[in-house]
Coordinates of C-alpha atoms in Angstrom, one line a residue:
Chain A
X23 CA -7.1 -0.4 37.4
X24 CA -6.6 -0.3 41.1
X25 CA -9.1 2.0 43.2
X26 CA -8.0 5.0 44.6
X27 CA -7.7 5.9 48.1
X28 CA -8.6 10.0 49.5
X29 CA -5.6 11.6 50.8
X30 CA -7.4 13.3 53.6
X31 CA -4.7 15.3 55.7
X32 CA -0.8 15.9 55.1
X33 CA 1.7 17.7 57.3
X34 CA 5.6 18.6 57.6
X35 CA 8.0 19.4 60.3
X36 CA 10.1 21.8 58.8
X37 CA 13.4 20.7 56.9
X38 CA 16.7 21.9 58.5
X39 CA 19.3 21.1 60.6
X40 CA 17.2 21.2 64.3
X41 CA 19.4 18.4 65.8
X42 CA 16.9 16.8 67.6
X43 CA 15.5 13.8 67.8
X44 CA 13.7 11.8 64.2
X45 CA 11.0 10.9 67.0
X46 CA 10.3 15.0 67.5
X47 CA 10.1 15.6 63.8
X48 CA 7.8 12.6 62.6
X49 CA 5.0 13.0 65.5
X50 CA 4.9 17.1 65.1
X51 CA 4.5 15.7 61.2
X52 CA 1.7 13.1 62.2
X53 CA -0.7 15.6 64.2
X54 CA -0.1 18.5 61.5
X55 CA -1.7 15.8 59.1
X56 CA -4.0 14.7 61.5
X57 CA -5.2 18.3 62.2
X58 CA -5.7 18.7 58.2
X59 CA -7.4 15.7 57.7
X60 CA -9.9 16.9 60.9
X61 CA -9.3 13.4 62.9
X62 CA -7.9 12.6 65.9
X63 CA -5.1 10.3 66.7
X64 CA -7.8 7.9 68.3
X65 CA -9.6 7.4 65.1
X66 CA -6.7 5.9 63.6
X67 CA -6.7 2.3 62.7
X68 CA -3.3 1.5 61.3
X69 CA 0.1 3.5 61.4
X70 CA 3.0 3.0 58.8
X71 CA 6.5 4.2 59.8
X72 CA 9.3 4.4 57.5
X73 CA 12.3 3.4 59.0
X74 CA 15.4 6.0 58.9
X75 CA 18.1 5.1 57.5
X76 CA 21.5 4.1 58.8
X77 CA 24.9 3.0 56.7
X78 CA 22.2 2.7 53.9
X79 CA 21.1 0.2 55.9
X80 CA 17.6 0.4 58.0
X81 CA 18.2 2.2 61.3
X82 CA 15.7 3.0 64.0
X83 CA 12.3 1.7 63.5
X84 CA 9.8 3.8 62.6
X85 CA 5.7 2.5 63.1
X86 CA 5.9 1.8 66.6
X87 CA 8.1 4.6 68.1
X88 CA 5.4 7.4 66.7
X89 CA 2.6 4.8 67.9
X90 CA 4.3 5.3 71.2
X91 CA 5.2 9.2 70.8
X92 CA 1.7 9.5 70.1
X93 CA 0.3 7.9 72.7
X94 CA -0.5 3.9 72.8
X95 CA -3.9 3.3 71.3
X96 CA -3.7 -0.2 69.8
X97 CA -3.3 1.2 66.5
X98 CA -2.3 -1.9 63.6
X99 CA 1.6 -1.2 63.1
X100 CA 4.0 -1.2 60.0
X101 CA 7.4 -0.2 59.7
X102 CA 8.9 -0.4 56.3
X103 CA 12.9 0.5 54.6
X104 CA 13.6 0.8 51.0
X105 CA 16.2 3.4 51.9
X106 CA 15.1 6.6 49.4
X107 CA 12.1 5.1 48.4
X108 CA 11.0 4.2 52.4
X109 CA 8.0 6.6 52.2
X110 CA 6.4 5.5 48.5
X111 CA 6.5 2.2 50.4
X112 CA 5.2 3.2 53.3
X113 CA 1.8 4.9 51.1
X114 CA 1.5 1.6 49.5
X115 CA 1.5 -0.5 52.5
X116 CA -1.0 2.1 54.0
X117 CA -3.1 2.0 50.6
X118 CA -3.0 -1.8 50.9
X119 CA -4.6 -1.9 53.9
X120 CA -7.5 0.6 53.0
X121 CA -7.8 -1.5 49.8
X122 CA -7.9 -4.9 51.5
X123 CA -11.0 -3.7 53.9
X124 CA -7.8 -4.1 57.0
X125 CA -7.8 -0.3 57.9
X126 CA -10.4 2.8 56.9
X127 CA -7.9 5.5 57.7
X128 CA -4.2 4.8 58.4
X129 CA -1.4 7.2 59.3
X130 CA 1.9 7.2 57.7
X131 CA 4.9 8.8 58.9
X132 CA 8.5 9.4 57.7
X133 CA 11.1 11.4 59.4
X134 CA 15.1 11.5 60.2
X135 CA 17.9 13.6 61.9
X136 CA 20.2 12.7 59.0
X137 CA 24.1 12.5 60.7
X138 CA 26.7 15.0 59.4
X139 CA 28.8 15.0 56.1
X140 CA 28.7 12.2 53.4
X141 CA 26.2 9.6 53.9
X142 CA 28.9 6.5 55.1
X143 CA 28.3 2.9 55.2
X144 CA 27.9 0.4 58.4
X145 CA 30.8 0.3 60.8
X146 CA 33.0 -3.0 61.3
X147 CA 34.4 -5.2 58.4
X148 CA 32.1 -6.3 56.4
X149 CA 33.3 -7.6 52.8
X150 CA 29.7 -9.6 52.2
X151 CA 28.2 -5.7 51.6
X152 CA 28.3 -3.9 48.5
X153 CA 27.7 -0.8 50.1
X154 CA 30.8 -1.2 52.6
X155 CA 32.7 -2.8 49.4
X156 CA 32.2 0.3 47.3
X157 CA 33.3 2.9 50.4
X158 CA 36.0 0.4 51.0
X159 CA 37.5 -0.3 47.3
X160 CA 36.8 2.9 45.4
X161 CA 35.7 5.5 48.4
X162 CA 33.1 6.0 46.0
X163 CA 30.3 8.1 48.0
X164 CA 27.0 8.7 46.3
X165 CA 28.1 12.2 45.0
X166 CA 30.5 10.2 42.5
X167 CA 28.2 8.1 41.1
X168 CA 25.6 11.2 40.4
X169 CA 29.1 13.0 38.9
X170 CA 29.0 9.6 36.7
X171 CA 25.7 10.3 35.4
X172 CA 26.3 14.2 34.7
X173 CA 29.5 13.3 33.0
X174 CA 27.7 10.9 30.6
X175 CA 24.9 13.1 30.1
X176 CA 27.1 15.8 28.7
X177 CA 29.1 13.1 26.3
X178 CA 26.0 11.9 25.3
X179 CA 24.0 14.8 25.1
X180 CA 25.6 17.8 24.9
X181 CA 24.1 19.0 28.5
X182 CA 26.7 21.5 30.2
X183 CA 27.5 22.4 33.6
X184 CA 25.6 25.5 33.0
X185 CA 22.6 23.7 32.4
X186 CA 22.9 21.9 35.1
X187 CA 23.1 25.0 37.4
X188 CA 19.8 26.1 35.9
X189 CA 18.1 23.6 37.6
X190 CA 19.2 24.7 41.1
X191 CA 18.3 28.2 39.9
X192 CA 15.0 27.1 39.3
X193 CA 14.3 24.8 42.4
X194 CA 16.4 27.7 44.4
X195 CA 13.5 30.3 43.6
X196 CA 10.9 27.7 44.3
X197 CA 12.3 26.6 48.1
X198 CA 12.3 30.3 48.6
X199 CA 8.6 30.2 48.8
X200 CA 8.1 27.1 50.7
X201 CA 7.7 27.4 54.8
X202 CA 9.0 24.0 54.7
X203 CA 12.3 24.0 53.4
X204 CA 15.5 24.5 54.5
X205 CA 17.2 26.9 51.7
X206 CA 15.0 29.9 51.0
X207 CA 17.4 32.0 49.5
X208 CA 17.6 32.1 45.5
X209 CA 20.9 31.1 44.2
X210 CA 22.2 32.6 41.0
X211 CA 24.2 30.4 37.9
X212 CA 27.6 32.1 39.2
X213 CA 27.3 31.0 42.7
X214 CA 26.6 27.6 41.3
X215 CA 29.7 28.0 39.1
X216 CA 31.6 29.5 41.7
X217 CA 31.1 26.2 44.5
X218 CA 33.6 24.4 45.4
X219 CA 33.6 20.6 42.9
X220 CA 32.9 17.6 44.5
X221 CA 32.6 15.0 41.7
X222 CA 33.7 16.3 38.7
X223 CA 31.3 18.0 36.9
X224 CA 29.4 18.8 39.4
X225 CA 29.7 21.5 42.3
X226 CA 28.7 21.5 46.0
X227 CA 25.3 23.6 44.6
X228 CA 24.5 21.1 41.8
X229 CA 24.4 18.1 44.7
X230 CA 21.9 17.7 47.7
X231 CA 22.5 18.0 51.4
X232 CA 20.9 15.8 54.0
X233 CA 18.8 17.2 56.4
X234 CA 16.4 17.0 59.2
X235 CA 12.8 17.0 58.7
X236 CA 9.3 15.0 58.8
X237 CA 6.6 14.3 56.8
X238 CA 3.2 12.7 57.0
X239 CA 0.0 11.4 55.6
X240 CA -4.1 10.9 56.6
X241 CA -5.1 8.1 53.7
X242 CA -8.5 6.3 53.9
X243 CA -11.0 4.7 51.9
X244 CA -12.9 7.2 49.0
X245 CA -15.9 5.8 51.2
X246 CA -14.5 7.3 54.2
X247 CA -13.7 10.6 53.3
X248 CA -17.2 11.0 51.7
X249 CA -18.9 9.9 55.3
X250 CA -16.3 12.1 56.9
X251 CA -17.3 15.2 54.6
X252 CA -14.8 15.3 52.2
X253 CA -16.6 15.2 49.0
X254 CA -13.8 16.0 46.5
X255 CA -10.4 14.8 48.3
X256 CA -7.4 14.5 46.6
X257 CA -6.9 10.8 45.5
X258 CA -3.5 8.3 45.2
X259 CA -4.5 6.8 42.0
X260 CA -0.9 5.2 41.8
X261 CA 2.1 3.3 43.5
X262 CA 4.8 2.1 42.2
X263 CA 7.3 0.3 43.7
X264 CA 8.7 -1.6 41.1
X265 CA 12.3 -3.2 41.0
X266 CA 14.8 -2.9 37.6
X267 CA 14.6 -6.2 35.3
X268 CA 18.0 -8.0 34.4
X269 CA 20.1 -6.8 32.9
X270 CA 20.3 -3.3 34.2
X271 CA 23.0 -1.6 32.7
X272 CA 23.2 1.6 34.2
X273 CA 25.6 1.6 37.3
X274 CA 23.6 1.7 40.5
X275 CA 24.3 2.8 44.1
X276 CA 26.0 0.8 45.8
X277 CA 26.9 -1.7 42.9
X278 CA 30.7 -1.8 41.5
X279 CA 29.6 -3.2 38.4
X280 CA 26.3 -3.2 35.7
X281 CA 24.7 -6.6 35.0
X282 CA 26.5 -8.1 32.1
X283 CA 24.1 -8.0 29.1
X284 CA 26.6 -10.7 27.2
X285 CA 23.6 -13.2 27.6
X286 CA 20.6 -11.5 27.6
X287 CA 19.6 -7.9 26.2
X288 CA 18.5 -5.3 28.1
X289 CA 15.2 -4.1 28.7
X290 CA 14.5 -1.4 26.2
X291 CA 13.8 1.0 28.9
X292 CA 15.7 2.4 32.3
X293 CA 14.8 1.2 35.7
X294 CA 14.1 5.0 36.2
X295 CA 11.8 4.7 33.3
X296 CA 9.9 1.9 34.2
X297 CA 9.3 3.1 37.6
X298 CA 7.0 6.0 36.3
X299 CA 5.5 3.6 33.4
X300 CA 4.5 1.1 36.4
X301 CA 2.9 4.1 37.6
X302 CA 1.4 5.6 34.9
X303 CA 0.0 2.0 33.6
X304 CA -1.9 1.5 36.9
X305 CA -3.5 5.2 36.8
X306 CA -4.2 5.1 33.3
X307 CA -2.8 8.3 32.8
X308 CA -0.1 9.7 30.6
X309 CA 2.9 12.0 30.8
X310 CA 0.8 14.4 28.8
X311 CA -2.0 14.9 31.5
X312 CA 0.6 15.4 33.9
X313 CA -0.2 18.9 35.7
X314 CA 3.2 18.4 37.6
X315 CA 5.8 16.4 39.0
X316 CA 7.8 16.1 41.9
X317 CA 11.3 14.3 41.3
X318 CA 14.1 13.3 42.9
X319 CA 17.1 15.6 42.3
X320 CA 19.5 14.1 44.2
X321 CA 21.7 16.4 41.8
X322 CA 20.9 19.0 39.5
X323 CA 21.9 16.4 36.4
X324 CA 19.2 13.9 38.1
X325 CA 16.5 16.1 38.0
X326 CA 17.4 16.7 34.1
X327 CA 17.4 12.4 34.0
X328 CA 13.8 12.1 35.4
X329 CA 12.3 14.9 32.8
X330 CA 13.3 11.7 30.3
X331 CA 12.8 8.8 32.3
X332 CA 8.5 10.5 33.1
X333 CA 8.6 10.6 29.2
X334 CA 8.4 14.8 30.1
X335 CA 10.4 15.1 26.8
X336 CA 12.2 13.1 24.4
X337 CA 15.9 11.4 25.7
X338 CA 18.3 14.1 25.2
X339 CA 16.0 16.6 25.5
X340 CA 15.7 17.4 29.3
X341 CA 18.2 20.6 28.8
X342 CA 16.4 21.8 26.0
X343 CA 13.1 21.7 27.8
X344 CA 14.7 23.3 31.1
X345 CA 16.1 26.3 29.2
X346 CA 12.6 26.8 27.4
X347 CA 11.3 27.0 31.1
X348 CA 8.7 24.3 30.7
X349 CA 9.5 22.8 33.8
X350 CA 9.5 26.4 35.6
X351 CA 6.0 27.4 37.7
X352 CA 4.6 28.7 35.2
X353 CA 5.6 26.5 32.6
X354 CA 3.7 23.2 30.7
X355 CA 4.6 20.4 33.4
X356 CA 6.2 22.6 36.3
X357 CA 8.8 19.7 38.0
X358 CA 9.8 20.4 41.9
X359 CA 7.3 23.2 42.7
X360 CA 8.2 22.3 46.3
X361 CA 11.7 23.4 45.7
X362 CA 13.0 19.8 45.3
X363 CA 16.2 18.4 47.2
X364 CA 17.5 21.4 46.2
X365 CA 15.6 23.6 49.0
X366 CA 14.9 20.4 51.3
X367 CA 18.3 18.8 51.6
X368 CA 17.3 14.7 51.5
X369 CA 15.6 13.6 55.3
X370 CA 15.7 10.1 53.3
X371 CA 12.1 8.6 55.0
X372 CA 10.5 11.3 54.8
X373 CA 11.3 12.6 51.3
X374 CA 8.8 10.5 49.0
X375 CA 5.8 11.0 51.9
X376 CA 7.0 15.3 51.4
X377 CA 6.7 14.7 47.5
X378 CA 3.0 13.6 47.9
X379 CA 2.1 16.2 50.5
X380 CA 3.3 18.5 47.7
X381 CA 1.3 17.3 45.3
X382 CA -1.6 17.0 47.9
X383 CA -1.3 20.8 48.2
X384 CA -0.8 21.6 44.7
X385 CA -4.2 19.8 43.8
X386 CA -5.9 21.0 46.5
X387 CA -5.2 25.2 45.2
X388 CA -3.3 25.5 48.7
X389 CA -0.3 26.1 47.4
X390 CA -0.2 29.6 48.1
X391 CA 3.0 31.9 46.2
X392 CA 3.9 28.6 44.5
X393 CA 0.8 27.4 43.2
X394 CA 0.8 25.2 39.6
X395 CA -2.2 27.1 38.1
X396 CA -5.2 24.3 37.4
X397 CA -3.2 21.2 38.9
X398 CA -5.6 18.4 38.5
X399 CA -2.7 15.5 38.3
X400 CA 0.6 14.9 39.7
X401 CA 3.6 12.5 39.8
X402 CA 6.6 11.7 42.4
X403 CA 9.6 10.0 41.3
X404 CA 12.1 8.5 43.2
X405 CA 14.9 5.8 43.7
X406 CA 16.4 4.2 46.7
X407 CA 19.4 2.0 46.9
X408 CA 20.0 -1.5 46.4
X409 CA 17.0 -1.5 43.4
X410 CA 14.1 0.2 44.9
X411 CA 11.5 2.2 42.3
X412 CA 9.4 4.9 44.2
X413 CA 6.3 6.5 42.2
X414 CA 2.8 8.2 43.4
X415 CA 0.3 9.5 41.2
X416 CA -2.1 12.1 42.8
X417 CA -5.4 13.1 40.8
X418 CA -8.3 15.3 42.0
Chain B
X2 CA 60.9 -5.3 56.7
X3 CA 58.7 -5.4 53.5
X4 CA 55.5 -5.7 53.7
X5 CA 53.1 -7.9 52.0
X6 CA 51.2 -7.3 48.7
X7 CA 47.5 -9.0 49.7
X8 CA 44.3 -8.0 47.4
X9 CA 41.9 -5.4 49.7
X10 CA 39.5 -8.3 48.0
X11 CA 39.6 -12.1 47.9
X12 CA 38.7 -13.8 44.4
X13 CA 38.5 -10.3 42.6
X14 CA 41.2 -10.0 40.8
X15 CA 44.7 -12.2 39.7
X16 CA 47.9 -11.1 38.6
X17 CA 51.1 -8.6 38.2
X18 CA 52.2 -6.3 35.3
X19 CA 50.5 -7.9 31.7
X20 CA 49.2 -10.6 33.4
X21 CA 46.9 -8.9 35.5
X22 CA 43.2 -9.7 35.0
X23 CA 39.6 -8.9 37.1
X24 CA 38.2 -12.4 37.5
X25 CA 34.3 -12.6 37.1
X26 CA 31.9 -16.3 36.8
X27 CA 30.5 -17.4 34.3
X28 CA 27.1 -19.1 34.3
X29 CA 28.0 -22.4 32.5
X30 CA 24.2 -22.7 31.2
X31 CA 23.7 -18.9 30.0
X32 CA 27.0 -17.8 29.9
X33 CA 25.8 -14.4 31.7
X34 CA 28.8 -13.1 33.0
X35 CA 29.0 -11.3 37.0
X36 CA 31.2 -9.3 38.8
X37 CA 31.9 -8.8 41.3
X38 CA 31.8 -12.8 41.1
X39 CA 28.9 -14.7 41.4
X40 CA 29.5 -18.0 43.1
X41 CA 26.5 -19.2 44.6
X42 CA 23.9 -19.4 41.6
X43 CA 22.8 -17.6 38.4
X44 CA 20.9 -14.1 38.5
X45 CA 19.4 -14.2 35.0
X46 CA 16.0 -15.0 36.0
X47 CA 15.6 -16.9 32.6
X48 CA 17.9 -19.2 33.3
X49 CA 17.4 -22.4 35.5
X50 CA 20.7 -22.2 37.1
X51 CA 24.3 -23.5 35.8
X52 CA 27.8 -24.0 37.6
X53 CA 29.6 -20.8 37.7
X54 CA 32.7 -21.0 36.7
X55 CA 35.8 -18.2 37.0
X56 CA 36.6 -16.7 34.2
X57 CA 39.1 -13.3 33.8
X58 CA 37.8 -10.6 32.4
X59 CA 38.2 -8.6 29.4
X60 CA 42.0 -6.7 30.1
X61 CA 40.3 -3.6 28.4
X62 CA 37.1 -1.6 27.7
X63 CA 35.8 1.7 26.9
X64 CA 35.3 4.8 29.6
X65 CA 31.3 5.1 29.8
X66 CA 31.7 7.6 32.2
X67 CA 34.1 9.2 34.8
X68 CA 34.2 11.5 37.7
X69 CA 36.3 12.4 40.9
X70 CA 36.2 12.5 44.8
X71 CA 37.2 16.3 45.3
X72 CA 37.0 15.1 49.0
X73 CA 38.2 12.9 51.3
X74 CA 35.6 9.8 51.0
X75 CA 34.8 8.6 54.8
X76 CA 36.3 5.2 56.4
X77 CA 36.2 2.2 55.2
X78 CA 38.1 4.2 52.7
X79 CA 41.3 4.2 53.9
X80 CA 43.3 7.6 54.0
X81 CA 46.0 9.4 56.0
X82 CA 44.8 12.4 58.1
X83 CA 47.4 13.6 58.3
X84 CA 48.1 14.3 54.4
X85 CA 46.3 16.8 52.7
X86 CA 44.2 15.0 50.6
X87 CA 44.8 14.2 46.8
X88 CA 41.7 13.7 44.8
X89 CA 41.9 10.7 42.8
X90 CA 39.5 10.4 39.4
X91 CA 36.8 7.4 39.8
X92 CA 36.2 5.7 36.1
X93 CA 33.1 3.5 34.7
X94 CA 34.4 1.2 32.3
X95 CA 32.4 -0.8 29.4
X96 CA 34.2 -4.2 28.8
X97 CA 33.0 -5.2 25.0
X98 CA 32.8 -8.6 24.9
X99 CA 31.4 -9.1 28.4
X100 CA 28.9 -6.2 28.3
X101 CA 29.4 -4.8 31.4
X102 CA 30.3 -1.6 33.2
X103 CA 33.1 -1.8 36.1
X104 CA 33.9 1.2 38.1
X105 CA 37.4 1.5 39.5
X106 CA 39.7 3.8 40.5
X107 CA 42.2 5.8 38.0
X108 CA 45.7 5.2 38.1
X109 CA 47.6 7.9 39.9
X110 CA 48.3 10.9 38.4
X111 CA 45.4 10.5 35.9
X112 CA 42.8 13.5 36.8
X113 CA 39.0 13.6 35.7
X114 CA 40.9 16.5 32.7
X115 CA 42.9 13.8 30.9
X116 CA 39.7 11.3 30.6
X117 CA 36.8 11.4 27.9
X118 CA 33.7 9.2 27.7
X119 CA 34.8 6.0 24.6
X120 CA 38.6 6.4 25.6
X121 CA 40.5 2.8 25.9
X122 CA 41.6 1.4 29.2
X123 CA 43.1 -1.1 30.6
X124 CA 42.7 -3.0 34.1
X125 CA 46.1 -2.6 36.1
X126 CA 47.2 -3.7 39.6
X127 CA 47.1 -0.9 42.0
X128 CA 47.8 0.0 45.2
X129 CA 44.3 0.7 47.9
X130 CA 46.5 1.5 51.1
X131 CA 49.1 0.4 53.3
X132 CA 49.6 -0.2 56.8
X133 CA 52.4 -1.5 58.8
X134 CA 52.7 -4.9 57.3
X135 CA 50.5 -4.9 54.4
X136 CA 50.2 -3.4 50.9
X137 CA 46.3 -3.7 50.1
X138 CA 46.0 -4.3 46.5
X139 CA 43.4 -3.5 44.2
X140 CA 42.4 -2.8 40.8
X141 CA 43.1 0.7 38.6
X142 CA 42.1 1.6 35.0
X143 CA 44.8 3.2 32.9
X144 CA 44.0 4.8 29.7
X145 CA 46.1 2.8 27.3
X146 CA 47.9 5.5 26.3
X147 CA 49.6 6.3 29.3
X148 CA 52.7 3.5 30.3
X149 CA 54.2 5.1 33.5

């Protein structure tokens, strides 16, 4: 088992639509964490930036432009890009480097002013890119491919449109109670049903917006955060950053096609799947001691996807444990407390670093309004394009 | 003056009316199958590596799943502005023999209502868009059913 390292101060900039700069967002992020954790920027060893994204593609770089927002001090730099899974990446460089004896307390930082409409690939002609290729050939933005996923979950297991509007319902009432997001008003099933479609079966409710927004974390060494007073902080226990196995067979964003599985068979589990058993194998903890989960619902069918793939319930059984209202606060294993992507809209860099700061909060009984009652462990799931798995596990 | 029919792809595809075919490779030591083709070596990280060799694809396969674009998709897709737009359905097909899922584009006239998840289709040329001089070709799945 790997050791843990003390999550000692998160912060957000608030999710929206400010129009201003990433830089603005991800340093206002970076000293709210700093002021939790009770450090100054000057104590800071190492910084680790996730890099926004552009045309899927990384975009500005991240470490070094909050170094320098923040003032030069010498601080070690990282900048990392896995797209949607940028900030899991960014917690395991940064834990890494606590773990390695290179850094006691290290800073990491994601944040984006996400550009208007449908996320679109790289300008210029460029036929060596699957993510140009699939624009290009099948105009095939990300909302299709999550309509792909919906469709086959109702064929294959009954899930309706309906059910799927009961997520947003549920992640609707949630973001109402959370400072930091950018929907805080509850949405009912018939406004769901009453949105406009954007891929078949699913409306402009049931799919995520993009957004501005920040988010940042104070990680150090359990040693440190004893010396620096902190006798019980929060701990990462987990990171997982795993990549699928061949043959994956589920069509992924950007791809055109699935590995063929003609020669070899597939791995008995999902990529999603083994993203959160990577995790859970290097906490030593299973779904069942799960006190929550923050996931990925990139649509409202996704979020019902992840309830299988953390082994939350049986395959086919994700409606059936929405509509009992397990997965509501309140419920056995509550799943986007924070109000999800659902109330955030996606800031892509900073949305895995938000998940942890959720959890951070949630463990620590700070919560407030939507506080999981006795949360003692916690999971964040996510995915980012071109293969990239994206799991924290959070225990105090 | 007509314009010429050139694929919005090189190497992806071969073929007019029942000849038409999606051309994947072939590792010639594992026989694992890629598209969009593979030329330069073998992904199945079991295998040591084999010449890849072209091979067409199975002409039809299964619907695994299907959707639409309700909206207008932004460039490189390549649409009139001027034209209201016309949603097209987007289908993920499973090819039997090869074991692989290809998305493509519906035919026209085929909406998300007429498809279902195991239905039969078939790969048919298509047209992507068309400028001045060129009709871009491309791929469409047609549920076997339909001839038009």
């Amino acid at each position: 088992m790997t050791a843990d390292v003390a999550v000692l101060g998160v912060g957000m900039h608030p999710w929206g639509k400010w129009g201003r700069s990433f830089v603005e967002y991800g340093a206002a992020a970076a000293r709210a964490a700093l002021a939790d954790a009770g450090l100054q920027w000057r104590d800071i060893g190492s910084i680790v930036g996730a890099d926004t994204v552009r045309g899927g593609y990384p975009g500005y770089v991240a470490g070094a432009t909050f170094a320098k927002a923040l003032g030069w001090q010498g601080a070690r730099v990282t900048s990392v890009y896995a797209a949607c899974a940028s900030g899991a990446q960014a917690v395991a460089a940064a834990r890494a480097q606590i773990l390695a004896g290179l850094a006691d307390v290290v800073l990491v930082v994601g944040a984006d002013a996400a550009p208007k409409g449908f996320f679109r690939p790289a300008g210029g002609d460029r036929p060596d890119d699957p993510d140009w290729l699939r624009f290009r050939l099948l105009g095939a933005t990300n909302p299709t491919y999550f309509g792909l996923y919906a469709r086959r979950r109702m064929a294959l297991f009954g899930d309706t449109p309906e059910d799927f509007a009961l997520v947003k319902v549920k992640n609707a009432a949630l973001g109402a109670l959370n400072a930091n997001a950018r929907y805080r008003k509850r949405v009912t099933a018939e406004e769901v049903a009453a949105s406009q479609v954007v891929a078949d079966p699913l409306r402009l409710l049931d799919i995520c917006a993009t957004s501005d927004g920040g988010a940042a974390l104070v990680l150090s060494s359990v040693e440190f955060a004893h010396r620096h007073g902190v006798a019980r902080p929060v701990r990462i226990r987990a990171v997982s950053t795993v990549t699928p196995r061949y043959p994956s067979t589920v069509p992924d964003l950007p791809d055109i096609a699935t590995d063929s599985a003609a020669a070899v068979e597939p791995p008995s589990e999902s990529f999603r799947a083994s993203i959160a058993r990577a995790a859970y194998e290097e906490a030593g903890i299973g779904p069942d001691e799960l006190s929550l989960a923050e996931v990925y619902d990139l649509s409202t069918a996704l979020e019902l996807q992840w309830y299988e793939d953390l082994g939350l319930c049986a395959e086919g059984e994700a409606a059936k444990l929405l509509r009992e209202g397990a997965t509501a606060l309140g419920g056995r294993i509550p799943v986007n407390a924070s109000g999800g992507l659902a109330s955030f809209g996606e800031a892509v860099p900073a949305q895995a670093i938000a998940q942890v700061c959720e959890l951070t909060w949630q463990l620590r009984d700070a919560a407030g309004d939507r506080q999981v009652a006795h949360a003692r462990v916690g999971i964040t799931a996510n995915q980012g394009l071109f293969g990239h798995g994206s799991s924290v596990i959070a225990v105090r | 003056m007509p314009r010429t029919r050139t694929p919005a792809v090189d190497g992806w595809f071969t073929g007019e009316g029942d000849g038409f075919r999606l051309l994947g490779t072939r590792c010639a030591a594992c026989a694992s199958v890629f598209f969009p083709r593979e030329d330069a070596h073998c992904r199945n990280p079991g295998c040591a590596g084999g010449g890849l060799e072209e091979v067409p694809l199975s002409r039809r396969g299964r619907i695994w799943s299907y959707t639409d674009s309700r909206y207008r998709p932004p460039s490189p897709y390549v649409s009139d502005p001027e034209l209201p737009w016309e949603p097209y359905a987007l289908i993920a097909v499973e090819l039997e023999s090869e074991r692989i899922v290809v998305l493509g584009q519906a035919v026209p006239g085929i909406t998300a209502a007429d498809l279902a998840v195991g239905m039969e289709v078939e790969a048919v040329t298509g047209v992507l868009s068309e400028d001045a001089e060129t009709t871009w070709t491309t791929w469409h799945w047609r549920p076997t059913g339909v001839t038009a």
